[in-house]
mmCIF file of C-alpha atoms and ligand atoms in Angstrom:
data_model
loop_
_atom_site.group_PDB
_atom_site.id
_atom_site.type_symbol
_atom_site.label_atom_id
_atom_site.label_comp_id
_atom_site.label_asym_id
_atom_site.label_seq_id
_atom_site.Cartn_x
_atom_site.Cartn_y
_atom_site.Cartn_z
ATOM 1 C CA UNK A 1 -20.460 -25.615 -0.915
ATOM 2 C CA UNK A 2 -20.082 -23.021 1.852
ATOM 3 C CA UNK A 3 -20.780 -19.395 1.019
ATOM 4 C CA UNK A 4 -18.968 -16.842 3.158
ATOM 5 C CA UNK A 5 -21.396 -14.506 4.931
ATOM 6 C CA UNK A 6 -21.439 -10.930 3.670
ATOM 7 C CA UNK A 7 -20.250 -8.081 5.853
ATOM 8 C CA UNK A 8 -22.040 -4.790 5.375
ATOM 9 C CA UNK A 9 -22.474 -1.136 6.210
ATOM 10 C CA UNK A 10 -25.340 1.158 5.308
ATOM 11 C CA UNK A 11 -26.227 4.787 5.728
ATOM 12 C CA UNK A 12 -28.173 7.743 4.409
ATOM 13 C CA UNK A 13 -27.383 10.916 2.511
ATOM 14 C CA UNK A 14 -29.974 13.655 3.172
ATOM 15 C CA UNK A 15 -28.672 16.242 0.707
ATOM 16 C CA UNK A 16 -26.290 16.045 -2.214
ATOM 17 C CA UNK A 17 -27.334 12.724 -3.770
ATOM 18 C CA UNK A 18 -26.505 14.101 -7.249
ATOM 19 C CA UNK A 19 -23.052 15.215 -6.112
ATOM 20 C CA UNK A 20 -22.509 11.793 -4.496
ATOM 21 C CA UNK A 21 -23.295 10.040 -7.782
ATOM 22 C CA UNK A 22 -20.879 12.348 -9.620
ATOM 23 C CA UNK A 23 -18.081 11.607 -7.098
ATOM 24 C CA UNK A 24 -18.591 7.849 -7.379
ATOM 25 C CA UNK A 25 -18.591 8.003 -11.209
ATOM 26 C CA UNK A 26 -15.380 10.073 -11.167
ATOM 27 C CA UNK A 27 -13.642 7.676 -8.732
ATOM 28 C CA UNK A 28 -14.682 4.641 -10.765
ATOM 29 C CA UNK A 29 -13.070 6.216 -13.838
ATOM 30 C CA UNK A 30 -9.940 7.279 -11.911
ATOM 31 C CA UNK A 31 -9.423 3.846 -10.320
ATOM 32 C CA UNK A 32 -10.542 1.902 -13.393
ATOM 33 C CA UNK A 33 -13.169 0.169 -11.219
ATOM 34 C CA UNK A 34 -16.325 -1.377 -12.740
ATOM 35 C CA UNK A 35 -19.442 0.760 -12.310
ATOM 36 C CA UNK A 36 -22.943 -0.491 -13.121
ATOM 37 C CA UNK A 37 -25.731 2.056 -13.411
ATOM 38 C CA UNK A 38 -29.451 1.502 -13.976
ATOM 39 C CA UNK A 39 -32.712 3.304 -13.098
ATOM 40 C CA UNK A 40 -32.664 2.073 -9.497
ATOM 41 C CA UNK A 41 -29.067 2.346 -8.384
ATOM 42 C CA UNK A 42 -25.416 2.955 -9.110
ATOM 43 C CA UNK A 43 -23.066 0.123 -8.087
ATOM 44 C CA UNK A 44 -19.300 0.464 -7.752
ATOM 45 C CA UNK A 45 -17.238 -2.750 -7.565
ATOM 46 C CA UNK A 46 -14.045 -2.226 -5.607
ATOM 47 C CA UNK A 47 -11.695 -4.313 -3.399
ATOM 48 C CA UNK A 48 -14.046 -7.308 -3.569
ATOM 49 C CA UNK A 49 -16.920 -5.137 -2.273
ATOM 50 C CA UNK A 50 -19.997 -3.466 -3.771
ATOM 51 C CA UNK A 51 -20.838 0.122 -2.943
ATOM 52 C CA UNK A 52 -24.423 0.954 -3.947
ATOM 53 C CA UNK A 53 -26.001 4.412 -4.129
ATOM 54 C CA UNK A 54 -29.793 4.024 -4.173
ATOM 55 C CA UNK A 55 -31.878 7.175 -4.757
ATOM 56 C CA UNK A 56 -34.453 7.636 -1.962
ATOM 57 C CA UNK A 57 -36.121 10.999 -2.424
ATOM 58 C CA UNK A 58 -34.991 13.565 -1.374
ATOM 59 C CA UNK A 59 -31.661 11.870 -0.541
ATOM 60 C CA UNK A 60 -30.147 8.456 -1.138
ATOM 61 C CA UNK A 61 -29.184 5.244 0.675
ATOM 62 C CA UNK A 62 -25.597 4.061 0.658
ATOM 63 C CA UNK A 63 -24.933 0.337 1.069
ATOM 64 C CA UNK A 64 -21.619 -1.483 1.157
ATOM 65 C CA UNK A 65 -21.327 -5.278 1.149
ATOM 66 C CA UNK A 66 -18.369 -7.612 0.778
ATOM 67 C CA UNK A 67 -17.011 -10.949 1.949
ATOM 68 C CA UNK A 68 -14.317 -9.392 4.139
ATOM 69 C CA UNK A 69 -15.248 -7.038 6.998
ATOM 70 C CA UNK A 70 -11.846 -5.323 6.835
ATOM 71 C CA UNK A 71 -12.430 -4.326 3.196
ATOM 72 C CA UNK A 72 -16.023 -3.215 3.864
ATOM 73 C CA UNK A 73 -14.773 -0.925 6.656
ATOM 74 C CA UNK A 74 -11.923 0.331 4.453
ATOM 75 C CA UNK A 75 -14.415 1.213 1.715
ATOM 76 C CA UNK A 76 -16.700 2.846 4.305
ATOM 77 C CA UNK A 77 -13.713 4.959 5.419
ATOM 78 C CA UNK A 78 -12.775 5.910 1.818
ATOM 79 C CA UNK A 79 -16.379 6.628 0.769
ATOM 80 C CA UNK A 80 -16.953 8.840 3.819
ATOM 81 C CA UNK A 81 -13.772 10.738 2.987
ATOM 82 C CA UNK A 82 -14.347 11.181 -0.750
ATOM 83 C CA UNK A 83 -17.965 12.293 -0.247
ATOM 84 C CA UNK A 84 -17.008 14.666 2.587
ATOM 85 C CA UNK A 85 -14.421 16.243 0.261
ATOM 86 C CA UNK A 86 -17.377 17.252 -1.948
ATOM 87 C CA UNK A 87 -19.479 18.466 0.994
ATOM 88 C CA UNK A 88 -21.685 15.344 1.165
ATOM 89 C CA UNK A 89 -22.258 13.758 4.600
ATOM 90 C CA UNK A 90 -23.231 10.118 5.075
ATOM 91 C CA UNK A 91 -25.093 9.305 8.299
ATOM 92 C CA UNK A 92 -24.072 5.649 8.784
ATOM 93 C CA UNK A 93 -26.614 3.407 10.539
ATOM 94 C CA UNK A 94 -23.852 1.963 12.687
ATOM 95 C CA UNK A 95 -20.176 2.741 13.128
ATOM 96 C CA UNK A 96 -17.588 0.748 15.107
ATOM 97 C CA UNK A 97 -16.518 3.891 17.014
ATOM 98 C CA UNK A 98 -13.145 3.464 18.750
ATOM 99 C CA UNK A 99 -12.188 0.261 16.887
ATOM 100 C CA UNK A 100 -8.705 0.090 15.369
ATOM 101 C CA UNK A 101 -8.534 1.339 11.764
ATOM 102 C CA UNK A 102 -9.616 -1.374 9.283
ATOM 103 C CA UNK A 103 -6.786 -3.800 8.547
ATOM 104 C CA UNK A 104 -4.627 -2.673 11.491
ATOM 105 C CA UNK A 105 -3.135 -5.479 13.598
ATOM 106 C CA UNK A 106 -1.085 -4.902 16.729
ATOM 107 C CA UNK A 107 1.857 -7.307 16.824
ATOM 108 C CA UNK A 108 4.830 -8.003 19.116
ATOM 109 C CA UNK A 109 8.455 -8.029 17.990
ATOM 110 C CA UNK A 110 10.075 -11.459 18.346
ATOM 111 C CA UNK A 111 13.462 -10.557 16.858
ATOM 112 C CA UNK A 112 15.312 -8.133 14.570
ATOM 113 C CA UNK A 113 18.613 -9.569 13.350
ATOM 114 C CA UNK A 114 21.009 -9.029 10.435
ATOM 115 C CA UNK A 115 20.750 -11.798 7.822
ATOM 116 C CA UNK A 116 23.138 -10.412 5.172
ATOM 117 C CA UNK A 117 25.309 -7.275 5.173
ATOM 118 C CA UNK A 118 22.450 -5.261 3.688
ATOM 119 C CA UNK A 119 19.323 -6.652 5.363
ATOM 120 C CA UNK A 120 17.790 -6.880 8.825
ATOM 121 C CA UNK A 121 15.114 -9.569 9.232
ATOM 122 C CA UNK A 122 12.261 -8.752 11.610
ATOM 123 C CA UNK A 123 9.896 -11.381 13.002
ATOM 124 C CA UNK A 124 6.557 -10.247 14.460
ATOM 125 C CA UNK A 125 3.996 -12.339 16.267
ATOM 126 C CA UNK A 126 0.263 -11.874 16.749
ATOM 127 C CA UNK A 127 -3.040 -13.699 16.247
ATOM 128 C CA UNK A 128 -3.687 -11.958 12.903
ATOM 129 C CA UNK A 129 -0.344 -12.913 11.288
ATOM 130 C CA UNK A 130 -1.885 -15.410 8.840
ATOM 131 C CA UNK A 131 -4.085 -12.895 7.041
ATOM 132 C CA UNK A 132 -0.973 -10.906 5.989
ATOM 133 C CA UNK A 133 0.104 -13.841 3.819
ATOM 134 C CA UNK A 134 -3.136 -13.888 1.821
ATOM 135 C CA UNK A 135 -4.087 -12.049 -1.353
ATOM 136 C CA UNK A 136 -1.416 -9.327 -1.256
ATOM 137 C CA UNK A 137 2.328 -9.349 -0.616
ATOM 138 C CA UNK A 138 2.777 -6.095 1.292
ATOM 139 C CA UNK A 139 1.782 -4.122 4.387
ATOM 140 C CA UNK A 140 2.529 -0.806 6.045
ATOM 141 C CA UNK A 141 4.629 -0.837 9.193
ATOM 142 C CA UNK A 142 3.359 1.799 11.639
ATOM 143 C CA UNK A 143 6.088 3.254 13.838
ATOM 144 C CA UNK A 144 5.432 5.898 16.517
ATOM 145 C CA UNK A 145 7.974 8.725 16.866
ATOM 146 C CA UNK A 146 11.054 7.723 18.845
ATOM 147 C CA UNK A 147 10.424 7.913 22.595
ATOM 148 C CA UNK A 148 6.630 8.331 22.328
ATOM 149 C CA UNK A 149 3.936 5.815 23.247
ATOM 150 C CA UNK A 150 2.037 4.751 20.116
ATOM 151 C CA UNK A 151 -1.315 6.364 19.331
ATOM 152 C CA UNK A 152 -3.040 4.025 16.880
ATOM 153 C CA UNK A 153 -5.559 5.172 14.245
ATOM 154 C CA UNK A 154 -9.142 4.451 15.282
ATOM 155 C CA UNK A 155 -12.584 4.759 13.717
ATOM 156 C CA UNK A 156 -14.432 7.971 14.591
ATOM 157 C CA UNK A 157 -18.188 8.587 14.699
ATOM 158 C CA UNK A 158 -18.092 9.812 11.096
ATOM 159 C CA UNK A 159 -17.039 6.315 9.936
ATOM 160 C CA UNK A 160 -13.576 7.571 9.035
ATOM 161 C CA UNK A 161 -10.350 6.288 10.557
ATOM 162 C CA UNK A 162 -8.613 9.148 12.353
ATOM 163 C CA UNK A 163 -4.829 8.992 12.161
ATOM 164 C CA UNK A 164 -2.606 10.581 14.815
ATOM 165 C CA UNK A 165 -1.033 13.837 13.655
ATOM 166 C CA UNK A 166 1.625 16.263 14.876
ATOM 167 C CA UNK A 167 3.910 14.854 17.584
ATOM 168 C CA UNK A 168 2.127 11.485 17.433
ATOM 169 C CA UNK A 169 2.176 11.089 13.626
ATOM 170 C CA UNK A 170 3.228 7.572 12.628
ATOM 171 C CA UNK A 171 5.985 6.672 10.155
ATOM 172 C CA UNK A 172 4.329 4.361 7.588
ATOM 173 C CA UNK A 173 6.803 2.621 5.247
ATOM 174 C CA UNK A 174 5.706 -0.321 3.085
ATOM 175 C CA UNK A 175 7.339 -3.763 3.422
ATOM 176 C CA UNK A 176 6.876 -7.234 1.956
ATOM 177 C CA UNK A 177 6.019 -10.365 3.916
ATOM 178 C CA UNK A 178 8.860 -12.809 3.196
ATOM 179 C CA UNK A 179 7.616 -15.703 5.318
ATOM 180 C CA UNK A 180 4.590 -16.503 7.461
ATOM 181 C CA UNK A 181 3.775 -19.519 9.573
ATOM 182 C CA UNK A 182 1.540 -20.158 12.581
ATOM 183 C CA UNK A 183 1.236 -16.838 14.477
ATOM 184 C CA UNK A 184 4.310 -15.103 13.071
ATOM 185 C CA UNK A 185 5.461 -13.298 9.949
ATOM 186 C CA UNK A 186 8.821 -11.975 8.775
ATOM 187 C CA UNK A 187 10.019 -9.143 6.572
ATOM 188 C CA UNK A 188 13.458 -7.934 5.448
ATOM 189 C CA UNK A 189 14.518 -4.294 5.786
ATOM 190 C CA UNK A 190 17.184 -3.053 3.366
ATOM 191 C CA UNK A 191 19.696 -0.918 5.251
ATOM 192 C CA UNK A 192 20.209 2.608 3.911
ATOM 193 C CA UNK A 193 21.239 6.041 5.144
ATOM 194 C CA UNK A 194 18.735 8.233 6.961
ATOM 195 C CA UNK A 195 16.196 5.462 7.522
ATOM 196 C CA UNK A 196 13.874 5.792 10.545
ATOM 197 C CA UNK A 197 12.901 2.148 10.023
ATOM 198 C CA UNK A 198 16.515 0.927 10.193
ATOM 199 C CA UNK A 199 17.006 3.028 13.346
ATOM 200 C CA UNK A 200 13.932 1.386 14.843
ATOM 201 C CA UNK A 201 15.116 -2.123 13.879
ATOM 202 C CA UNK A 202 18.542 -1.475 15.419
ATOM 203 C CA UNK A 203 17.141 -0.476 18.801
ATOM 204 C CA UNK A 204 13.862 -2.401 19.128
ATOM 205 C CA UNK A 205 13.602 -4.979 21.925
ATOM 206 C CA UNK A 206 11.740 -8.303 21.754
ATOM 207 C CA UNK A 207 8.209 -7.862 23.071
ATOM 208 C CA UNK A 208 7.799 -4.295 21.749
ATOM 209 C CA UNK A 209 4.365 -3.506 20.294
ATOM 210 C CA UNK A 210 4.154 -2.493 16.640
ATOM 211 C CA UNK A 211 1.273 -1.868 14.251
ATOM 212 C CA UNK A 212 0.974 -3.283 10.738
ATOM 213 C CA UNK A 213 -1.850 -2.463 8.352
ATOM 214 C CA UNK A 214 -2.911 -4.345 5.256
ATOM 215 C CA UNK A 215 -2.252 -6.521 3.410
ATOM 216 C CA UNK A 216 -2.244 -4.569 0.158
ATOM 217 C CA UNK A 217 -0.384 -3.792 -3.016
ATOM 218 C CA UNK A 218 -1.091 -6.864 -5.130
ATOM 219 C CA UNK A 219 -0.029 -10.462 -5.610
ATOM 220 C CA UNK A 220 2.185 -12.303 -8.060
ATOM 221 C CA UNK A 221 0.960 -11.520 -11.608
ATOM 222 C CA UNK A 222 -0.690 -14.447 -13.333
ATOM 223 C CA UNK A 223 1.287 -15.020 -16.556
ATOM 224 C CA UNK A 224 2.668 -17.771 -18.708
ATOM 225 C CA UNK A 225 6.075 -16.120 -18.264
ATOM 226 C CA UNK A 226 7.062 -13.536 -15.662
ATOM 227 C CA UNK A 227 10.164 -11.347 -16.034
ATOM 228 C CA UNK A 228 10.998 -9.444 -12.815
ATOM 229 C CA UNK A 229 13.361 -6.493 -12.419
ATOM 230 C CA UNK A 230 14.083 -4.870 -9.074
ATOM 231 C CA UNK A 231 16.535 -3.262 -6.697
ATOM 232 C CA UNK A 232 17.285 -4.164 -3.067
ATOM 233 C CA UNK A 233 13.888 -2.951 -1.846
ATOM 234 C CA UNK A 234 12.145 -5.174 -4.416
ATOM 235 C CA UNK A 235 14.271 -8.258 -3.700
ATOM 236 C CA UNK A 236 11.887 -9.559 -0.985
ATOM 237 C CA UNK A 237 8.911 -9.275 -3.393
ATOM 238 C CA UNK A 238 10.891 -10.946 -6.181
ATOM 239 C CA UNK A 239 11.878 -13.779 -3.820
ATOM 240 C CA UNK A 240 8.182 -14.313 -3.017
ATOM 241 C CA UNK A 241 7.221 -14.276 -6.709
ATOM 242 C CA UNK A 242 9.920 -16.818 -7.576
ATOM 243 C CA UNK A 243 8.048 -19.138 -5.236
ATOM 244 C CA UNK A 244 4.511 -18.164 -6.229
ATOM 245 C CA UNK A 245 4.651 -17.874 -10.032
ATOM 246 C CA UNK A 246 2.497 -20.444 -11.821
ATOM 247 C CA UNK A 247 4.390 -20.169 -15.114
ATOM 248 C CA UNK A 248 8.097 -19.713 -15.800
ATOM 249 C CA UNK A 249 9.833 -16.841 -14.042
ATOM 250 C CA UNK A 250 13.156 -15.012 -14.425
ATOM 251 C CA UNK A 251 14.566 -12.166 -12.333
ATOM 252 C CA UNK A 252 17.171 -9.438 -12.732
ATOM 253 C CA UNK A 253 18.147 -7.931 -9.401
ATOM 254 C CA UNK A 254 20.303 -4.933 -8.610
ATOM 255 C CA UNK A 255 21.769 -5.944 -5.259
ATOM 256 C CA UNK A 256 25.174 -7.034 -3.995
ATOM 257 C CA UNK A 257 26.039 -10.709 -4.410
ATOM 258 C CA UNK A 258 26.243 -11.061 -0.613
ATOM 259 C CA UNK A 259 22.680 -9.769 -0.232
ATOM 260 C CA UNK A 260 21.203 -12.243 -2.716
ATOM 261 C CA UNK A 261 21.606 -15.022 -0.135
ATOM 262 C CA UNK A 262 20.325 -18.379 -1.469
ATOM 263 C CA UNK A 263 19.045 -16.635 -4.627
ATOM 264 C CA UNK A 264 22.692 -16.256 -5.758
ATOM 265 C CA UNK A 265 22.526 -19.993 -6.608
ATOM 266 C CA UNK A 266 19.120 -19.825 -8.332
ATOM 267 C CA UNK A 267 19.612 -20.164 -12.119
ATOM 268 C CA UNK A 268 16.490 -18.025 -12.713
ATOM 269 C CA UNK A 269 18.148 -15.006 -11.025
ATOM 270 C CA UNK A 270 20.695 -12.679 -12.640
ATOM 271 C CA UNK A 271 22.490 -9.987 -10.663
ATOM 272 C CA UNK A 272 22.822 -6.710 -12.578
ATOM 273 C CA UNK A 273 24.036 -3.151 -12.012
ATOM 274 C CA UNK A 274 21.676 -1.309 -14.354
ATOM 275 C CA UNK A 275 18.028 -2.356 -14.313
ATOM 276 C CA UNK A 276 17.058 -0.316 -17.384
ATOM 277 C CA UNK A 277 19.853 -1.914 -19.441
ATOM 278 C CA UNK A 278 18.716 -5.339 -18.288
ATOM 279 C CA UNK A 279 15.120 -4.463 -19.205
ATOM 280 C CA UNK A 280 16.248 -3.359 -22.661
ATOM 281 C CA UNK A 281 17.879 -6.741 -23.295
ATOM 282 C CA UNK A 282 14.738 -8.869 -22.998
ATOM 283 C CA UNK A 283 12.113 -9.583 -25.654
ATOM 284 C CA UNK A 284 8.667 -9.471 -24.026
ATOM 285 C CA UNK A 285 5.980 -11.337 -25.956
ATOM 286 C CA UNK A 286 2.213 -11.558 -25.572
ATOM 287 C CA UNK A 287 2.402 -14.367 -22.982
ATOM 288 C CA UNK A 288 4.820 -12.455 -20.789
ATOM 289 C CA UNK A 289 4.233 -10.084 -17.853
ATOM 290 C CA UNK A 290 7.090 -7.685 -17.061
ATOM 291 C CA UNK A 291 7.323 -6.646 -13.383
ATOM 292 C CA UNK A 292 9.630 -3.747 -12.496
ATOM 293 C CA UNK A 293 10.089 -2.100 -9.067
ATOM 294 C CA UNK A 294 12.782 0.340 -7.958
ATOM 295 C CA UNK A 295 13.318 4.050 -7.251
ATOM 296 C CA UNK A 296 10.524 6.248 -8.648
ATOM 297 C CA UNK A 297 12.461 7.797 -11.554
ATOM 298 C CA UNK A 298 13.617 4.360 -12.752
ATOM 299 C CA UNK A 299 10.066 3.012 -12.514
ATOM 300 C CA UNK A 300 8.835 5.938 -14.628
ATOM 301 C CA UNK A 301 11.606 5.344 -17.201
ATOM 302 C CA UNK A 302 10.758 1.614 -17.318
ATOM 303 C CA UNK A 303 7.077 2.420 -17.885
ATOM 304 C CA UNK A 304 7.949 4.756 -20.803
ATOM 305 C CA UNK A 305 10.263 2.207 -22.393
ATOM 306 C CA UNK A 306 7.756 -0.613 -22.172
ATOM 307 C CA UNK A 307 4.974 1.542 -23.615
ATOM 308 C CA UNK A 308 7.330 2.675 -26.404
ATOM 309 C CA UNK A 309 7.997 -0.972 -27.188
ATOM 310 C CA UNK A 310 4.267 -1.460 -27.683
ATOM 311 C CA UNK A 311 3.458 -3.402 -24.506
ATOM 312 C CA UNK A 312 -0.146 -2.894 -23.421
ATOM 313 C CA UNK A 313 -0.523 -1.460 -19.885
ATOM 314 C CA UNK A 314 -1.984 -4.766 -18.700
ATOM 315 C CA UNK A 315 1.212 -6.636 -19.688
ATOM 316 C CA UNK A 316 3.489 -4.914 -17.212
ATOM 317 C CA UNK A 317 3.835 -3.488 -13.713
ATOM 318 C CA UNK A 318 6.201 -0.557 -13.097
ATOM 319 C CA UNK A 319 6.160 0.335 -9.404
ATOM 320 C CA UNK A 320 7.933 3.116 -7.488
ATOM 321 C CA UNK A 321 9.234 1.505 -4.280
ATOM 322 C CA UNK A 322 11.017 4.578 -2.927
ATOM 323 C CA UNK A 323 11.974 8.097 -3.871
ATOM 324 C CA UNK A 324 14.986 10.322 -3.286
ATOM 325 C CA UNK A 325 12.899 12.702 -1.211
ATOM 326 C CA UNK A 326 11.273 10.256 1.217
ATOM 327 C CA UNK A 327 9.215 7.116 1.587
ATOM 328 C CA UNK A 328 7.622 4.827 -0.966
ATOM 329 C CA UNK A 329 6.001 6.685 -3.798
ATOM 330 C CA UNK A 330 3.354 4.015 -4.283
HETATM 331 C C1 LIG B 401 4.994 -2.296 -2.354
HETATM 332 C C2 LIG B 401 6.328 -1.986 -1.671
HETATM 333 C C3 LIG B 401 7.033 -3.015 -1.055
HETATM 334 C C4 LIG B 401 8.261 -2.738 -0.410
HETATM 335 N N1 LIG B 401 8.934 -3.764 0.198
HETATM 336 C C5 LIG B 401 10.126 -3.509 0.811
HETATM 337 C C6 LIG B 401 10.842 -4.543 1.505
HETATM 338 O O1 LIG B 401 10.363 -5.673 1.636
HETATM 339 N N2 LIG B 401 12.045 -4.236 2.049
HETATM 340 C C7 LIG B 401 12.607 -2.970 1.966
HETATM 341 O O2 LIG B 401 13.720 -2.745 2.477
HETATM 342 N N3 LIG B 401 11.933 -1.975 1.329
HETATM 343 C C8 LIG B 401 10.723 -2.202 0.780
HETATM 344 N N4 LIG B 401 10.036 -1.191 0.147
HETATM 345 C C9 LIG B 401 10.673 0.154 0.093
HETATM 346 C C10 LIG B 401 10.497 0.931 1.394
HETATM 347 O O3 LIG B 401 9.119 1.125 1.674
HETATM 348 C C11 LIG B 401 11.167 2.309 1.234
HETATM 349 O O4 LIG B 401 12.556 2.150 1.013
HETATM 350 C C12 LIG B 401 10.923 3.213 2.416
HETATM 351 O O5 LIG B 401 11.355 4.500 2.047
HETATM 352 C C13 LIG B 401 11.658 2.767 3.654
HETATM 353 O O6 LIG B 401 11.379 3.659 4.716
HETATM 354 P P1 LIG B 401 12.541 4.261 5.615
HETATM 355 O O7 LIG B 401 12.010 4.483 6.984
HETATM 356 O O8 LIG B 401 13.744 3.369 5.499
HETATM 357 O O9 LIG B 401 12.939 5.610 4.909
HETATM 358 P P2 LIG B 401 12.123 6.963 4.617
HETATM 359 O O10 LIG B 401 11.787 7.674 5.866
HETATM 360 O O11 LIG B 401 10.997 6.627 3.702
HETATM 361 O O12 LIG B 401 13.203 7.785 3.852
HETATM 362 C C14 LIG B 401 14.358 8.297 4.511
HETATM 363 C C15 LIG B 401 15.419 8.595 3.475
HETATM 364 O O13 LIG B 401 15.895 7.369 2.931
HETATM 365 C C16 LIG B 401 15.859 7.412 1.506
HETATM 366 N N5 LIG B 401 15.616 6.055 1.022
HETATM 367 C C17 LIG B 401 14.451 5.330 1.081
HETATM 368 N N6 LIG B 401 14.654 4.100 0.553
HETATM 369 C C18 LIG B 401 15.948 4.058 0.154
HETATM 370 C C19 LIG B 401 16.757 3.071 -0.472
HETATM 371 N N7 LIG B 401 16.279 1.866 -0.796
HETATM 372 N N8 LIG B 401 18.056 3.349 -0.736
HETATM 373 C C20 LIG B 401 18.591 4.572 -0.410
HETATM 374 N N9 LIG B 401 17.873 5.558 0.183
HETATM 375 C C21 LIG B 401 16.579 5.313 0.458
HETATM 376 C C22 LIG B 401 14.762 8.410 1.171
HETATM 377 O O14 LIG B 401 14.972 8.995 -0.077
HETATM 378 C C23 LIG B 401 14.897 9.420 2.300
HETATM 379 O O15 LIG B 401 15.877 10.370 1.960
HETATM 380 C C24 LIG B 401 8.810 -1.425 -0.454
HETATM 381 C C25 LIG B 401 8.066 -0.389 -1.064
HETATM 382 C C26 LIG B 401 6.844 -0.676 -1.674
HETATM 383 C C27 LIG B 401 6.065 0.450 -2.322
#
């Protein structure tokens, strides 16, 4: 059996070890992440990594290990940030200064073409394409402001990724990988008013550079039965889950019949106009996971209804995919 080598980062806190422990305990509670504490150390388990705080009078050692370097560097970035917010500085033993932010891949546009009246399909190519089809369904698309050369986020000496701000700030919407093979991946953009991403897709030329960061945001829930509810923005994720689900799966989608594409012929899929009405009509049982994704207020209403019906929080997902003000709320 082959064991994947561990990636790691380590550093030292000279002052504020007590405050560091308090921050880590608070984050573990907030994120519902396992925390193990004994006389010698405090260990947080997050994103497939371990973050250890080991008292070393008068300060403490910080160690991060994990199977995936990207996630170790992401946790290093987050830990540096959350400790700095409380006035605690970590002096890392080594930092990949100048490297692209963890999880960021620079890709090239192959094509952006309409596939149905409501969707534009974008294909990107790059050597890291395959990792965006593993473990999580989603990624953030990083778009520089129109007419400006991209400034990508890079790791600074502190261990934190520094993101461009002001005139160079990136637009960072979340999308779902719909297909991935060889060195390419595809995603579908739902057309709507006032969308910087749709504007980009309408004008982008093949060969243009674009950044994507991730993957993130979860995988298909593991359940005996999966009932999915979603609007146009959730249709790509639902299409993936119809293919990935291990048990039986049904879907209610609020989208036009033309935009359902081949799913219009799938007997597991029902088109609907009101997702909350459709949700009210099903009978979830203990073997079922209910997955709901749409505008933020509908996701909140779905969450309330499912809790009122006695579903435990672990038996459902209610995700805000966009909001009336701007961007994904997730
Ligand atoms: C996990 C996850 C996965 C997602 N996957 C996809 C996907 O595969 N395909 C996809 O199309 N979307 C997807 N979304 C939703 C997408 O991220 C948002 O719609 C996002 O706002 C799009 O960015 P934008 O540049 O179009 O608009 P923004 O700059 O974010 O917003 C501009 C304006 O458009 C409005 N707006 C945003 N979305 C919509 C909408 N759907 N209908 C009407 N008005 C809207 C905003 O309220 C705002 O006024 C996903 C979101 C999440 C959280």
